[in-house]
Short mmCIF file of N, CA and C in Angstrom, two decimals:
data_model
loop_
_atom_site.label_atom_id
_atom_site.label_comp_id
_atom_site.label_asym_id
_atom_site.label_seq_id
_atom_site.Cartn_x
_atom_site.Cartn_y
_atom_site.Cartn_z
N UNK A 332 7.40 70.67 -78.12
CA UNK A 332 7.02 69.27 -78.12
C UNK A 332 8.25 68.40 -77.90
N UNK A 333 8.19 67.35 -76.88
CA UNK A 333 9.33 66.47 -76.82
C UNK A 333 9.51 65.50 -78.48
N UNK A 334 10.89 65.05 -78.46
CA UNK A 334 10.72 64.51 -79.52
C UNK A 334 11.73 63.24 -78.92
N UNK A 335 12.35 62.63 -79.88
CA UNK A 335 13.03 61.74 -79.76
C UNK A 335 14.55 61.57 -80.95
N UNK A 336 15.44 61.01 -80.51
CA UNK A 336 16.37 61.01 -81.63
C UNK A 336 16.48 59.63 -82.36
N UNK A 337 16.36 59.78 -83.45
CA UNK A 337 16.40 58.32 -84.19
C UNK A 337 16.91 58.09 -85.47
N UNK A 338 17.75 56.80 -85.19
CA UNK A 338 18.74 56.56 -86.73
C UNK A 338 18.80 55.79 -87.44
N UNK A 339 18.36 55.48 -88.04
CA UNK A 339 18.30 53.74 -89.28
C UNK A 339 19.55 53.52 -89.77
N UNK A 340 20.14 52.93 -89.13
CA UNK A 340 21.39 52.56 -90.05
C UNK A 340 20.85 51.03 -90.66
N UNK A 341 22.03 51.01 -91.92
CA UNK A 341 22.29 49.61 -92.65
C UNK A 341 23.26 49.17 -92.57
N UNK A 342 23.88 48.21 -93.56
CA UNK A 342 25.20 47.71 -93.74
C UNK A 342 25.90 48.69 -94.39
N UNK A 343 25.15 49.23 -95.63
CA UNK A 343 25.67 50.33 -96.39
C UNK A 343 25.68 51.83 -96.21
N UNK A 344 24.56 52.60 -95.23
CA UNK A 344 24.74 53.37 -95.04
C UNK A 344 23.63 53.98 -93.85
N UNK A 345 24.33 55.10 -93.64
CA UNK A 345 22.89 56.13 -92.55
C UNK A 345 22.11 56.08 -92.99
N UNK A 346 20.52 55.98 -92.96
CA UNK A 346 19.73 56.39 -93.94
C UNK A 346 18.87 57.26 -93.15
N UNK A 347 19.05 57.35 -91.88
CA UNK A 347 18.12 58.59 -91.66
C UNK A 347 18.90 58.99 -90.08
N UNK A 348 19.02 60.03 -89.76
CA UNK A 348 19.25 60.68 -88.26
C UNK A 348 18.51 61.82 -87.67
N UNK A 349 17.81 62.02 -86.82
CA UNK A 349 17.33 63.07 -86.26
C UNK A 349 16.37 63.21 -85.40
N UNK A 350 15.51 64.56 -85.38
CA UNK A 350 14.85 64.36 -84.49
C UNK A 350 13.09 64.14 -84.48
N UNK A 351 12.50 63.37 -83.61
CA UNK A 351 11.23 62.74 -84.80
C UNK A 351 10.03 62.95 -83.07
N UNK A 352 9.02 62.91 -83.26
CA UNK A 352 7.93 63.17 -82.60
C UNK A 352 7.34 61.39 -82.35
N UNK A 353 7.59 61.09 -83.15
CA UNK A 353 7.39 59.34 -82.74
C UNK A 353 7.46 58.29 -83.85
N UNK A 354 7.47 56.99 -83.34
CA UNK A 354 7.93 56.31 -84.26
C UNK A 354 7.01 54.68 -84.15
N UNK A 355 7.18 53.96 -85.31
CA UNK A 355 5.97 52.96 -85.34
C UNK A 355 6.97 52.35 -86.43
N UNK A 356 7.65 51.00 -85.49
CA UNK A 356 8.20 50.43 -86.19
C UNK A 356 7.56 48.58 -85.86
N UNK A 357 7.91 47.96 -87.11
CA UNK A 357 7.31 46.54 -87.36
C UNK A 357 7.98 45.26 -86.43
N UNK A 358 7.76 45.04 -85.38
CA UNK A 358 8.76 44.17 -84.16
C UNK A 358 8.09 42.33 -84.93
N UNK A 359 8.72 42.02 -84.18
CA UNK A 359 8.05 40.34 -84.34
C UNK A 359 6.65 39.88 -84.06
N UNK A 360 6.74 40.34 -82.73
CA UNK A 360 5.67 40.50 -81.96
C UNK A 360 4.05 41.33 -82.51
N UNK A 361 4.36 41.99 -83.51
CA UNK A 361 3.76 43.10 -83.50
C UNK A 361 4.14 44.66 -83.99
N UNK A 362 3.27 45.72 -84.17
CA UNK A 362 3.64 46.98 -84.68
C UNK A 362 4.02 47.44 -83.34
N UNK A 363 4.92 48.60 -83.00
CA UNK A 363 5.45 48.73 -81.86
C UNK A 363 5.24 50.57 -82.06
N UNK A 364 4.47 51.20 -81.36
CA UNK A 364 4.65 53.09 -81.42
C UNK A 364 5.57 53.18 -80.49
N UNK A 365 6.06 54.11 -80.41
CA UNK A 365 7.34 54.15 -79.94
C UNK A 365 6.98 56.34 -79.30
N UNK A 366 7.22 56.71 -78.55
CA UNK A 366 7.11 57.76 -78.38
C UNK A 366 7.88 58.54 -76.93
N UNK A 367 8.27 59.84 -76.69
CA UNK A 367 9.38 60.10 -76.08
C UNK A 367 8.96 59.74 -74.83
N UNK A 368 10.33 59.36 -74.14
CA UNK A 368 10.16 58.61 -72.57
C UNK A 368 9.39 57.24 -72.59
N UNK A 369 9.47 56.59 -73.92
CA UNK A 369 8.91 55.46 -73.69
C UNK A 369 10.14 54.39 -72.86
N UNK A 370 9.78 53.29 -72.23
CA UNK A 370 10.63 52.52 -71.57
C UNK A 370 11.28 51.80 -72.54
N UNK A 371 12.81 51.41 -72.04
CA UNK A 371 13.77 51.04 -72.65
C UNK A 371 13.39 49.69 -72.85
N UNK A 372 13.71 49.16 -74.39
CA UNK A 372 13.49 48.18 -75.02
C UNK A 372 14.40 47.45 -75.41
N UNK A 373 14.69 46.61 -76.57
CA UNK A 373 15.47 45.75 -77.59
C UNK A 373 14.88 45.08 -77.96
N UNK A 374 14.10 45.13 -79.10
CA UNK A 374 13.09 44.16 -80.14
C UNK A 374 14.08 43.49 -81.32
N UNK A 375 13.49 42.74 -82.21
CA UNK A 375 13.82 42.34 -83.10
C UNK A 375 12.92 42.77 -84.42
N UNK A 376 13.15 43.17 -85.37
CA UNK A 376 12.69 43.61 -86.37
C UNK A 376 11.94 42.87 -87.51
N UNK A 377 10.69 43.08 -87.22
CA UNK A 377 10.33 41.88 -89.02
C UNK A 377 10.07 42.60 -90.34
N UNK A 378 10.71 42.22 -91.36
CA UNK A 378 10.06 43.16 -92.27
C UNK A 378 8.49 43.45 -92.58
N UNK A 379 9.02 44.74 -92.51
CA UNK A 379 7.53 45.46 -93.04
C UNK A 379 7.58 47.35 -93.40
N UNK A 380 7.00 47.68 -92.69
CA UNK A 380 7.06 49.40 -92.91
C UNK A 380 7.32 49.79 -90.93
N UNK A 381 8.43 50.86 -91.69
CA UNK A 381 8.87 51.81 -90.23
C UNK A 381 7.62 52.92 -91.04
N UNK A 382 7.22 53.76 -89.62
CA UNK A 382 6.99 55.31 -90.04
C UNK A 382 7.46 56.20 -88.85
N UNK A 383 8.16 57.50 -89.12
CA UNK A 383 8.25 57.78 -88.08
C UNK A 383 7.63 59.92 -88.60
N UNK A 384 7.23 60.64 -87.55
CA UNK A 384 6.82 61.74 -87.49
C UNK A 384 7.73 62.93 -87.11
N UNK A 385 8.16 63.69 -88.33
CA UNK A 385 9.44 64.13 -87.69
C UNK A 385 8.95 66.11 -88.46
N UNK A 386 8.75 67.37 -87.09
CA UNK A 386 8.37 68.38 -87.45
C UNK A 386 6.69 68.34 -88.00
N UNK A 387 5.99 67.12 -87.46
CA UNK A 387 4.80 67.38 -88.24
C UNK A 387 4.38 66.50 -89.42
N UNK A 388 5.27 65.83 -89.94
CA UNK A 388 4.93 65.49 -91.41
C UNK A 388 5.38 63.85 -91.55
N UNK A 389 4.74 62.61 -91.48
CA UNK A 389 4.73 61.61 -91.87
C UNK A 389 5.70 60.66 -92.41
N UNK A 390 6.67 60.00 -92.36
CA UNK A 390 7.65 59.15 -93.61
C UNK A 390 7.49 57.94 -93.22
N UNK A 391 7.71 57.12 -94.28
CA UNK A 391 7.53 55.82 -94.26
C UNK A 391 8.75 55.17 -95.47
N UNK A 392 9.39 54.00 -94.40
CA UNK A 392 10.46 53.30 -95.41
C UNK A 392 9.79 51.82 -94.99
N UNK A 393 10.01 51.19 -96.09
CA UNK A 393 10.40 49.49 -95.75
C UNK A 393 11.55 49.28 -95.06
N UNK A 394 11.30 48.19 -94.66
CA UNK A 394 12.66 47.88 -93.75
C UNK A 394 13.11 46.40 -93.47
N UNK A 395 13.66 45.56 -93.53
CA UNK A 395 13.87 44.39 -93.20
C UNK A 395 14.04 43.79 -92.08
N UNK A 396 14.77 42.63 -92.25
CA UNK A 396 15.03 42.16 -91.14
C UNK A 396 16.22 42.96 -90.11
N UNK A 397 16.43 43.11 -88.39
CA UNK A 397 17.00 43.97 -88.02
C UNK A 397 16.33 44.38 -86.73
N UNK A 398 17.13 44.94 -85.86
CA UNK A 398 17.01 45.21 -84.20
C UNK A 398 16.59 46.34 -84.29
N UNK A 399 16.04 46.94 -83.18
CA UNK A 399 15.65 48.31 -82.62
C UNK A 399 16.03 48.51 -81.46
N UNK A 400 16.66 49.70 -81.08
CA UNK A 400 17.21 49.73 -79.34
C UNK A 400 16.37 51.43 -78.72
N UNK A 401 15.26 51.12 -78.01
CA UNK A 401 14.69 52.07 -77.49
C UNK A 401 15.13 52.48 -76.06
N UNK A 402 15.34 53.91 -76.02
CA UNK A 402 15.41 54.36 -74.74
C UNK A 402 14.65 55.54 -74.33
N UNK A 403 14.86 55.90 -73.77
CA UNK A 403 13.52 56.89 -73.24
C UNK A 403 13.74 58.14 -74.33
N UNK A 404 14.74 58.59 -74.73
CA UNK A 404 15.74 59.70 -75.76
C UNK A 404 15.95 59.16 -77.08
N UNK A 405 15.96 58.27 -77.29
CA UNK A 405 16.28 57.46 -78.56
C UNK A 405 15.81 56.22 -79.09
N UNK A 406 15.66 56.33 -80.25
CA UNK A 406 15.48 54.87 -81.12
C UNK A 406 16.77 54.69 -82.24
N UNK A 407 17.49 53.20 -81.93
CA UNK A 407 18.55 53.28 -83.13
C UNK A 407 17.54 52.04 -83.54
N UNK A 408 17.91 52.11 -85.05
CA UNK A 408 17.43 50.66 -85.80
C UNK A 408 18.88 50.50 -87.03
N UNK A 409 18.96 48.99 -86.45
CA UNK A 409 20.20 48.30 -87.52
C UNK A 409 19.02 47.42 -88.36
N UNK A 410 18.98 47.50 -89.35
CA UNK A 410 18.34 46.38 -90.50
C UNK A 410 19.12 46.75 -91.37
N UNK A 411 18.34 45.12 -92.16
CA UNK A 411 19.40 45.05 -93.39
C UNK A 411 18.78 45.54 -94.66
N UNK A 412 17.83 46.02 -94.14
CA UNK A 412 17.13 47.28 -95.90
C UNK A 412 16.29 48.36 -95.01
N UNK A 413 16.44 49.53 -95.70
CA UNK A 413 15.73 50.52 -95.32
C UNK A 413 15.83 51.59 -96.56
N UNK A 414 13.90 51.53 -96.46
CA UNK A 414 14.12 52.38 -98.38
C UNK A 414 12.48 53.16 -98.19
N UNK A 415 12.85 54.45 -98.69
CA UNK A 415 11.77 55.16 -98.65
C UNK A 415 11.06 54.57 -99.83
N UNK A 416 9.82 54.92 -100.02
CA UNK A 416 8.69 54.42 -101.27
C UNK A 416 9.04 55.16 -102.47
N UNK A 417 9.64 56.30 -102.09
CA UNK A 417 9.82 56.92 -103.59
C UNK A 417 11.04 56.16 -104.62
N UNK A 418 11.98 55.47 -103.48
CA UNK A 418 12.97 54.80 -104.34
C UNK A 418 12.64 53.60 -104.45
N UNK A 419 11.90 53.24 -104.16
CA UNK A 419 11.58 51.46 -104.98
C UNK A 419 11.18 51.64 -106.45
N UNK A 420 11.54 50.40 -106.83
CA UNK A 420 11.70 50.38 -108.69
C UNK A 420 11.04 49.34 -108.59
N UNK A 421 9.21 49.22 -108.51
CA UNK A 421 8.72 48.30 -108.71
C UNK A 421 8.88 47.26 -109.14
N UNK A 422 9.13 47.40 -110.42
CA UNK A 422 9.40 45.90 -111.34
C UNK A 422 10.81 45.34 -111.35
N UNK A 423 11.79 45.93 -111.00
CA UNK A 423 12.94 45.58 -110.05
C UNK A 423 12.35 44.90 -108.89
N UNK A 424 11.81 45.06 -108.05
CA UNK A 424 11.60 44.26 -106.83
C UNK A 424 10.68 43.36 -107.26
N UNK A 425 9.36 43.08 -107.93
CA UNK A 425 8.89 42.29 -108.61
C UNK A 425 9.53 41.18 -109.09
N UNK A 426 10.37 41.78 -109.81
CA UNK A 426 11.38 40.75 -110.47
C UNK A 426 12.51 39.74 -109.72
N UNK A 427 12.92 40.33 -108.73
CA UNK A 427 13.39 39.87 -107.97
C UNK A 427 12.59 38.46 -106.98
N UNK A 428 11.21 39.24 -106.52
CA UNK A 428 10.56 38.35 -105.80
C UNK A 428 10.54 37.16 -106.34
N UNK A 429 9.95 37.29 -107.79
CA UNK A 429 9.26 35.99 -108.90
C UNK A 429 11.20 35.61 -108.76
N UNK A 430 12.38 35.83 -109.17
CA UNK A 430 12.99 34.86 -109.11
C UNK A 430 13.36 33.67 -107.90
N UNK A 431 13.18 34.53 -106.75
CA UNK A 431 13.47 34.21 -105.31
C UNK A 431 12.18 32.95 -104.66
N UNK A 432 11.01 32.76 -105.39
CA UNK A 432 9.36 32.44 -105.12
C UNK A 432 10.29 31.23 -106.54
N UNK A 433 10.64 31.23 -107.29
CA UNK A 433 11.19 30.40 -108.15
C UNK A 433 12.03 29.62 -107.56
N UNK A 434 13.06 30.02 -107.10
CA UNK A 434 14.11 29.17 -106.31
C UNK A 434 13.43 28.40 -105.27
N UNK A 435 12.65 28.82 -104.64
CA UNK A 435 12.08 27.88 -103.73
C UNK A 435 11.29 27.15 -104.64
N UNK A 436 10.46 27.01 -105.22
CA UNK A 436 9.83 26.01 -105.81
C UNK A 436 11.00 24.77 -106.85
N UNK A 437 11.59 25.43 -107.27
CA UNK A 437 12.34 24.30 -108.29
C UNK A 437 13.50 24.00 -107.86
N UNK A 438 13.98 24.50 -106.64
CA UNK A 438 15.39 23.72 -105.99
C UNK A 438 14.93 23.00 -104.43
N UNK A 439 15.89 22.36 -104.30
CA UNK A 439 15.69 21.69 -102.69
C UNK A 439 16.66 22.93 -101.85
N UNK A 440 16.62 23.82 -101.48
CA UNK A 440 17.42 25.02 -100.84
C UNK A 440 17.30 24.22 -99.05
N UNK A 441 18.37 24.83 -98.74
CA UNK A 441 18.74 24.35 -97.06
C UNK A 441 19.45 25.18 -96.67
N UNK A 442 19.93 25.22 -95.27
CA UNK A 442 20.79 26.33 -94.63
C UNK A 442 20.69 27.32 -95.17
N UNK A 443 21.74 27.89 -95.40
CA UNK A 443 21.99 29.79 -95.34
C UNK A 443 20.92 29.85 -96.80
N UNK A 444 21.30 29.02 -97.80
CA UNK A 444 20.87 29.43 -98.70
C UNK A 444 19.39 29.46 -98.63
N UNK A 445 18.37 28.59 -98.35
CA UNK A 445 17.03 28.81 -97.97
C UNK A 445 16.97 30.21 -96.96
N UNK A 446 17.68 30.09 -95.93
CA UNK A 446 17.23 31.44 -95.38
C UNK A 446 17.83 32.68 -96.27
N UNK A 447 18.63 32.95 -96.81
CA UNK A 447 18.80 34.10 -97.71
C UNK A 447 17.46 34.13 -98.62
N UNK A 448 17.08 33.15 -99.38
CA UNK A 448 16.20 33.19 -100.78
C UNK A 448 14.87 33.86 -99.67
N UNK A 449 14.48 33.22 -98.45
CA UNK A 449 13.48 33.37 -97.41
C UNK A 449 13.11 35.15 -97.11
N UNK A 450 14.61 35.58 -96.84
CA UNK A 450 14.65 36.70 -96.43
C UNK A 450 14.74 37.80 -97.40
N UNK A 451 15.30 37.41 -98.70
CA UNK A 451 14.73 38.19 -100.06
C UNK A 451 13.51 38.22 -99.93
N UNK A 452 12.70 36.97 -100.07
CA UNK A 452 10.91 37.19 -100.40
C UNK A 452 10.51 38.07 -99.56
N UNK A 453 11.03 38.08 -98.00
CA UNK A 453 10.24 39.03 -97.40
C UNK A 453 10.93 40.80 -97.09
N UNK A 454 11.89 40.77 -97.73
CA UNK A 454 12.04 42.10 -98.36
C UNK A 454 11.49 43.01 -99.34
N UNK A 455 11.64 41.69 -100.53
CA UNK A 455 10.77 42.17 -101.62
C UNK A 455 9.12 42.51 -101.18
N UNK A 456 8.81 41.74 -100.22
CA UNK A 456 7.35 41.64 -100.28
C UNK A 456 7.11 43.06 -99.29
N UNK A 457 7.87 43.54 -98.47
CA UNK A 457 7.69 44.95 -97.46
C UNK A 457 7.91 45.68 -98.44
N UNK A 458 8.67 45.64 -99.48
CA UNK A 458 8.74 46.95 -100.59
C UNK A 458 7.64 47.23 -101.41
N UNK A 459 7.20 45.87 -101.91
CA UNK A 459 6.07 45.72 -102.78
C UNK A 459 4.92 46.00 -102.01
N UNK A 460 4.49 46.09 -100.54
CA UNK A 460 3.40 46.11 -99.87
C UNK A 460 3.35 47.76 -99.82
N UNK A 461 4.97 48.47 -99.43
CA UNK A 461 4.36 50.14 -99.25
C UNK A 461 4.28 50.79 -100.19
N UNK A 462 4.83 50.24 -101.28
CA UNK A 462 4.65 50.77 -103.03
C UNK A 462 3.09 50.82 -103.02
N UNK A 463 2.49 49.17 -103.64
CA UNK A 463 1.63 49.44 -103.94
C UNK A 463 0.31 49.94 -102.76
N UNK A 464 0.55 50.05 -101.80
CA UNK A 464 -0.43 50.83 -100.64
C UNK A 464 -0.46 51.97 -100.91
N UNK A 465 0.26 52.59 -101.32
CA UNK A 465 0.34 54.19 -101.40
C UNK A 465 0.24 54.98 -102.66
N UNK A 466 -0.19 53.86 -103.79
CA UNK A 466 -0.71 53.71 -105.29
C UNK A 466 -1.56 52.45 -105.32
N UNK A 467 -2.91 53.08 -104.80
CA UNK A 467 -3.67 51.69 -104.75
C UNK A 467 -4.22 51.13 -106.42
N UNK A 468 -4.00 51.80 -107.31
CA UNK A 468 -4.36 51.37 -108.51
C UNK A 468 -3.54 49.83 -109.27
N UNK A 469 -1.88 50.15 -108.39
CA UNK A 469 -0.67 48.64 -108.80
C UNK A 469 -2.18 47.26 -108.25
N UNK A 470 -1.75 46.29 -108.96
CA UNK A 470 -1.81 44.89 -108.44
C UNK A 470 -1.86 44.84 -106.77
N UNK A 471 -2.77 44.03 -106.48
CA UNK A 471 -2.63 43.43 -105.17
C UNK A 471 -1.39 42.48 -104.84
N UNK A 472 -1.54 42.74 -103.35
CA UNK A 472 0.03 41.66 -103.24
C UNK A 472 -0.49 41.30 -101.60
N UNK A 473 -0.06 40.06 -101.43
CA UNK A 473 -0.97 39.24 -100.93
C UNK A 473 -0.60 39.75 -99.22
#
């Protein structure tokens, strides 16, 4: 089976390299499948959930904001979070959200700082969406 090579990097580290059967990552535009010899791309990344199929078997990380560079052989993705579901700490990211959903309500935020508090919420909220999807018993989240 053809596959494809693909790498998630972050600021902080590799988080994944190899070789994967296809990939379905979250663009602006839209969910984007991605599969070998697809035509060469450069999207922009919105948070939500990557999954990619690698030997058969399924993974899924959140992912943030961040580029994708497709070529017919490869997918690289630079974002600035990428986290499998098993390592999210629910009420850590919870907690986070409610402070970040706080700051916007009780400050006047502008420039960087509105878009940072902006781009927390929608981190927190791609973590909190593949958590509780994949334990449908958690709380809804909108």
């Amino acid at each position: 089976m053809a596959t494809l090579r693909l790498e998630i990097v972050t600021p902080e580290t590799r988080v994944f390299a190899g070789d994967v059967e296809s990939v379905l990552l979250p663009g602006v535009e839209g969910d984007l499948g991605i599969l070998p010899q697809h035509a060469p791309l450069l999207t922009q990344l919105a948070p939500g959930e990557l999954a990619y199929v690698e030997k058969g078997v399924s993974h899924t990380l959140a992912v943030g904001h961040g580029f994708a560079e497709v070529t017919g052989t490869e997918v690289s993705i630079l974002t600035d979070l990428a986290v499998r579901e098993a390592d999210i700490d629910e009420k850590l990211v919870a907690e986070a959200l409610q402070r970040a959903e706080e700051a916007l309500r009780n400050r006047s935020l502008v420039g960087e700082e509105l878009e940072a508090t902006e781009a927390s919420i929608a981190r927190s909220l791609a973590q909190l969406k593949l958590k509780r999807r994949r334990h449908p018993g958690n709380a809804a989240i909108r």
